[in-house]
Tab-separated table of C-alpha atoms and ligand atoms in Angstrom:
chain	number	residue	atom	x	y	z
A	21	MET	CA	-0.076	-0.075	-0.031
A	22	SER	CA	2.645	2.484	1.039
A	23	THR	CA	4.808	1.829	-1.863
A	24	ASN	CA	2.083	2.060	-4.065
A	25	ALA	CA	1.030	5.179	-3.037
A	26	ALA	CA	4.304	6.665	-3.048
A	27	THR	CA	5.004	5.134	-6.560
A	28	HIS	CA	1.376	6.737	-7.551
A	29	LEU	CA	2.636	10.011	-6.316
A	30	ALA	CA	6.176	9.951	-8.155
A	31	ASP	CA	4.219	9.271	-11.225
A	32	VAL	CA	1.926	12.000	-10.995
A	33	GLN	CA	4.628	14.398	-10.028
A	34	ALA	CA	6.920	13.372	-13.061
A	35	ARG	CA	3.963	14.192	-15.672
A	36	VAL	CA	3.226	17.313	-13.891
A	37	ALA	CA	6.891	18.160	-14.265
A	38	LYS	CA	7.124	16.917	-17.787
A	39	ALA	CA	3.770	18.859	-18.694
A	40	CYS	CA	5.325	22.105	-17.107
A	41	SER	CA	8.567	21.752	-19.398
A	42	ILE	CA	6.704	21.457	-22.224
A	43	ALA	CA	4.801	24.443	-21.602
A	44	ARG	CA	8.084	26.240	-20.224
A	45	ARG	CA	6.364	26.727	-16.877
A	46	GLU	CA	7.810	26.441	-13.286
A	47	VAL	CA	6.864	23.453	-11.474
A	48	ALA	CA	6.447	25.658	-8.213
A	49	ASP	CA	3.830	27.453	-9.917
A	50	VAL	CA	1.813	24.661	-10.275
A	51	THR	CA	0.127	23.068	-6.939
A	52	LEU	CA	-0.783	19.380	-6.606
A	53	ILE	CA	-3.997	18.746	-4.612
A	54	ALA	CA	-4.442	15.187	-3.821
A	55	VAL	CA	-8.043	14.699	-3.631
A	56	SER	CA	-8.833	12.507	-0.860
A	57	LYS	CA	-12.524	12.174	-0.467
A	58	THR	CA	-14.030	8.706	0.184
A	59	HIS	CA	-10.466	7.445	1.265
A	60	ASP	CA	-9.707	6.658	4.823
A	61	ALA	CA	-6.774	7.980	6.876
A	62	ALA	CA	-5.046	4.595	6.306
A	63	ALA	CA	-4.745	5.503	2.495
A	64	ILE	CA	-3.984	9.106	3.149
A	65	LEU	CA	-1.048	8.433	5.413
A	66	PRO	CA	1.398	6.924	2.756
A	67	LEU	CA	1.074	10.091	0.584
A	68	LEU	CA	1.852	12.159	3.894
A	69	GLU	CA	4.580	10.138	4.410
A	70	ALA	CA	5.758	10.726	0.655
A	71	GLY	CA	5.966	14.145	1.414
A	72	GLN	CA	2.365	15.265	-0.077
A	73	ARG	CA	1.257	18.054	2.085
A	74	VAL	CA	-1.922	19.348	-0.158
A	75	PHE	CA	-5.286	17.905	0.102
A	76	GLY	CA	-8.374	18.132	-1.246
A	77	GLU	CA	-11.964	17.175	0.092
A	78	ASN	CA	-15.594	17.472	-1.407
A	79	ARG	CA	-17.696	17.499	1.798
A	80	VAL	CA	-17.124	19.364	5.105
A	81	ALA	CA	-18.215	16.633	7.452
A	82	GLU	CA	-16.197	14.022	5.828
A	83	ALA	CA	-13.082	16.453	6.359
A	84	ALA	CA	-14.022	17.026	9.594
A	85	ASP	CA	-13.917	13.455	10.378
A	86	LYS	CA	-10.770	12.641	8.983
A	87	TRP	CA	-8.322	15.780	9.057
A	88	PRO	CA	-7.872	16.972	12.657
A	89	THR	CA	-6.221	13.845	13.599
A	90	LEU	CA	-3.936	14.118	10.311
A	91	LYS	CA	-3.413	17.447	10.657
A	92	ALA	CA	-2.071	17.032	14.397
A	93	LEU	CA	0.593	14.443	12.615
A	94	TYR	CA	1.325	17.086	10.147
A	95	PRO	CA	0.604	20.251	10.987
A	96	ASP	CA	1.953	21.759	7.636
A	97	VAL	CA	-1.080	20.148	5.679
A	98	SER	CA	-3.102	22.360	3.577
A	99	LEU	CA	-6.593	21.543	3.009
A	100	HIS	CA	-8.727	22.424	0.064
A	101	LEU	CA	-12.561	22.187	-0.334
A	102	VAL	CA	-13.151	21.392	-3.812
A	103	GLY	CA	-16.935	20.273	-3.374
A	104	GLN	CA	-20.078	22.476	-3.151
A	105	LEU	CA	-20.579	24.308	0.068
A	106	GLN	CA	-23.969	24.954	1.792
A	107	SER	CA	-23.946	28.201	3.501
A	108	ASN	CA	-24.932	26.975	6.779
A	109	LYS	CA	-21.749	25.315	6.671
A	110	ALA	CA	-19.570	28.377	6.158
A	111	ASP	CA	-18.336	28.589	9.958
A	112	GLU	CA	-17.044	25.035	9.772
A	113	ALA	CA	-15.776	25.280	6.542
A	114	VAL	CA	-13.748	28.781	7.261
A	115	ALA	CA	-12.277	26.784	10.589
A	116	LEU	CA	-11.405	23.589	8.487
A	117	PHE	CA	-9.941	24.564	5.233
A	118	ASP	CA	-7.026	26.594	4.068
A	119	ALA	CA	-8.708	27.076	0.660
A	120	ILE	CA	-12.090	27.086	-0.662
A	121	HIS	CA	-12.819	26.187	-4.544
A	122	SER	CA	-16.591	26.203	-4.782
A	123	VAL	CA	-17.591	29.954	-4.250
A	124	ASP	CA	-20.324	30.123	-7.006
A	125	ARG	CA	-23.447	32.153	-5.858
A	126	PRO	CA	-24.085	35.566	-3.760
A	127	SER	CA	-25.501	34.018	-0.801
A	128	LEU	CA	-22.397	31.773	-0.054
A	129	VAL	CA	-20.266	34.881	-0.770
A	130	THR	CA	-22.000	36.701	1.970
A	131	ALA	CA	-21.908	33.607	4.322
A	132	LEU	CA	-18.324	33.116	3.607
A	133	ALA	CA	-17.458	36.843	4.288
A	134	ARG	CA	-19.541	36.953	7.760
A	135	ALA	CA	-17.567	33.748	8.599
A	136	MET	CA	-14.314	34.887	7.870
A	137	ASP	CA	-14.970	38.241	9.770
A	138	LYS	CA	-15.983	36.370	12.783
A	139	ALA	CA	-13.142	33.820	12.567
A	140	GLY	CA	-10.584	36.604	12.212
A	141	ARG	CA	-9.251	34.168	9.369
A	142	ARG	CA	-8.961	34.903	5.807
A	143	VAL	CA	-9.238	31.873	3.596
A	144	PRO	CA	-8.051	32.176	0.083
A	145	CYS	CA	-11.351	31.334	-2.317
A	146	PHE	CA	-11.705	30.340	-5.839
A	147	VAL	CA	-14.848	31.553	-7.623
A	148	GLN	CA	-16.211	28.217	-9.310
A	149	VAL	CA	-17.384	28.889	-13.289
A	150	ASN	CA	-20.088	26.362	-14.557
A	151	ILE	CA	-17.683	26.663	-17.602
A	152	GLY	CA	-19.760	24.526	-20.146
A	153	ALA	CA	-23.278	26.089	-19.166
A	154	GLU	CA	-24.371	22.745	-17.897
A	155	ASP	CA	-27.721	22.204	-16.247
A	156	GLN	CA	-27.316	20.690	-12.628
A	157	LYS	CA	-23.580	21.781	-12.441
A	158	GLY	CA	-22.232	23.735	-9.656
A	159	GLY	CA	-20.559	26.866	-10.687
A	160	CYS	CA	-21.680	30.304	-11.414
A	161	ALA	CA	-22.862	31.287	-15.133
A	162	ILE	CA	-19.956	33.017	-16.982
A	163	ALA	CA	-22.376	35.943	-17.416
A	164	GLU	CA	-23.158	36.350	-13.459
A	165	LEU	CA	-19.106	36.100	-12.676
A	166	PRO	CA	-18.443	39.846	-13.183
A	167	ALA	CA	-21.265	40.746	-10.651
A	168	LEU	CA	-20.228	37.891	-8.297
A	169	LEU	CA	-16.557	38.951	-8.022
A	170	GLU	CA	-17.591	42.611	-7.627
A	171	GLN	CA	-19.771	41.595	-4.707
A	172	ALA	CA	-16.898	39.479	-3.311
A	173	ARG	CA	-14.394	42.254	-3.725
A	174	ALA	CA	-16.692	44.395	-1.561
A	175	ALA	CA	-17.412	41.962	1.093
A	176	GLY	CA	-13.827	41.660	1.375
A	177	LEU	CA	-13.588	37.924	0.332
A	178	PRO	CA	-9.906	37.126	-0.666
A	179	VAL	CA	-10.684	35.835	-4.305
A	180	VAL	CA	-7.404	34.349	-5.632
A	181	GLY	CA	-8.748	32.675	-8.768
A	182	LEU	CA	-11.334	30.761	-10.790
A	183	MET	CA	-12.142	26.970	-10.675
A	184	CYS	CA	-14.009	24.762	-13.127
A	185	VAL	CA	-15.084	21.115	-13.880
A	186	PRO	CA	-15.452	21.163	-17.635
A	187	PRO	CA	-18.187	18.824	-19.342
A	188	ALA	CA	-17.656	15.096	-19.083
A	189	ASP	CA	-16.677	12.919	-22.017
A	190	ILE	CA	-15.523	15.770	-24.442
A	191	GLU	CA	-12.431	17.370	-25.229
A	192	PRO	CA	-11.548	19.681	-22.015
A	193	ALA	CA	-9.074	21.804	-23.740
A	194	PRO	CA	-11.321	24.753	-24.887
A	195	PHE	CA	-13.177	24.850	-21.515
A	196	PHE	CA	-9.769	25.185	-19.761
A	197	ALA	CA	-8.632	27.791	-22.312
A	198	LEU	CA	-11.657	29.913	-21.807
A	199	LEU	CA	-11.296	29.582	-17.934
A	200	ASP	CA	-7.817	30.889	-18.461
A	201	LYS	CA	-9.211	33.871	-20.338
A	202	LEU	CA	-11.888	34.692	-17.610
A	203	ALA	CA	-9.145	34.761	-15.054
A	204	ARG	CA	-7.102	37.071	-17.019
A	205	ASP	CA	-9.744	39.266	-17.883
A	206	HIS	CA	-10.399	39.536	-14.220
A	207	GLY	CA	-6.834	39.922	-13.229
A	208	LEU	CA	-6.797	36.844	-11.137
A	209	ALA	CA	-3.561	34.856	-10.980
A	210	GLY	CA	-5.138	31.334	-9.934
A	211	ARG	CA	-6.795	28.916	-12.223
A	212	SER	CA	-7.877	25.663	-10.373
A	213	MET	CA	-8.598	22.917	-13.334
A	214	GLY	CA	-7.575	19.583	-14.369
A	215	MET	CA	-8.389	16.107	-12.675
A	216	SER	CA	-6.853	12.668	-13.026
A	217	GLY	CA	-7.941	12.712	-16.889
A	218	ASP	CA	-6.757	15.898	-18.012
A	219	PHE	CA	-4.498	17.487	-15.403
A	220	GLU	CA	-1.511	17.681	-17.988
A	221	THR	CA	-3.698	19.356	-20.726
A	222	ALA	CA	-4.566	22.090	-17.864
A	223	ILE	CA	-0.998	22.789	-17.210
A	224	MET	CA	-0.083	23.523	-20.570
A	225	LEU	CA	-3.371	25.957	-20.635
A	226	GLY	CA	-2.072	27.681	-17.524
A	227	ALA	CA	-3.655	25.542	-14.525
A	228	THR	CA	-2.029	26.787	-11.087
A	229	HIS	CA	-3.685	24.095	-9.052
A	230	VAL	CA	-4.696	20.629	-10.642
A	231	ARG	CA	-7.114	18.391	-8.530
A	232	VAL	CA	-6.131	14.637	-8.574
A	233	GLY	CA	-7.823	11.769	-6.816
A	234	THR	CA	-7.763	8.353	-8.927
A	235	ALA	CA	-4.594	8.662	-10.304
A	236	LEU	CA	-3.064	8.666	-6.725
A	237	PHE	CA	-5.422	6.710	-4.635
A	238	GLY	CA	-7.117	4.492	-7.335
A	239	GLY	CA	-10.616	4.126	-8.155
A	240	ARG	CA	-13.409	5.363	-5.711
B	24	PLP	C1	-13.296	14.262	-7.105
B	24	PLP	C2	-12.808	15.338	-7.447
B	24	PLP	C3	-11.529	15.504	-8.253
B	24	PLP	C4	-10.764	14.714	-8.415
B	24	PLP	O1	-11.115	13.519	-9.747
B	24	PLP	P1	-10.250	12.347	-10.232
B	24	PLP	O2	-10.698	12.355	-11.440
B	24	PLP	O3	-10.544	11.486	-9.354
B	24	PLP	O4	-8.815	12.890	-10.277
B	24	PLP	C5	-11.535	16.711	-8.608
B	24	PLP	N1	-11.961	17.739	-8.614
B	24	PLP	C6	-13.418	17.637	-8.101
B	24	PLP	C7	-14.144	18.845	-7.852
B	24	PLP	C8	-13.604	16.487	-7.407
B	24	PLP	O5	-15.181	16.382	-6.941
């Protein structure tokens, strides 16, 4: 198990480095987020032992169960929320996470800004964009992005970038290119895009954060 996880991590790191090299980008400018949702502490520990420090979870309750113990062992872990967030969990999310990738609506901007003020803790946020204009998908519509960013700035929410999950089963590159353009248009440095199946493409198109689960942990 341990060897296996370390091998997977080394493999993904090598693929990240290769994509960076082709794109003439610095490896240090791409953060690998190990998405550990559904995997227990026993599966996560080998990656921690191998030096991985940035992890992603998609549910507040699951992260609250697993991570306080692991963070006590590895205090320099950085935990990113990559899944949808309910406004009534904003306080808990602000206490637990070091970055939030799923800000996608005015009520959540308000709740997070209030939670951060209350906690005296600024958690960097990404605004999630529904980049393929899909029904039933998280993320704000492209047309609503300027107003949401304006609201976030006015509320003092630290927005560092944009995030997307492109439509499944079609070529993701145009959607990554579009997110990159939107981030540039709005003067945002962060681009959270790319998962196990497409992180190299995302890096070549400007990803600063790739969210990789299956390629590190195996299937869920
Ligand atoms: C699960 C998840 C990932 C990781 O997906 P893999 O295909 O397993 O790499 C990335 N981003 C989000 C938002 C996820 O929910």
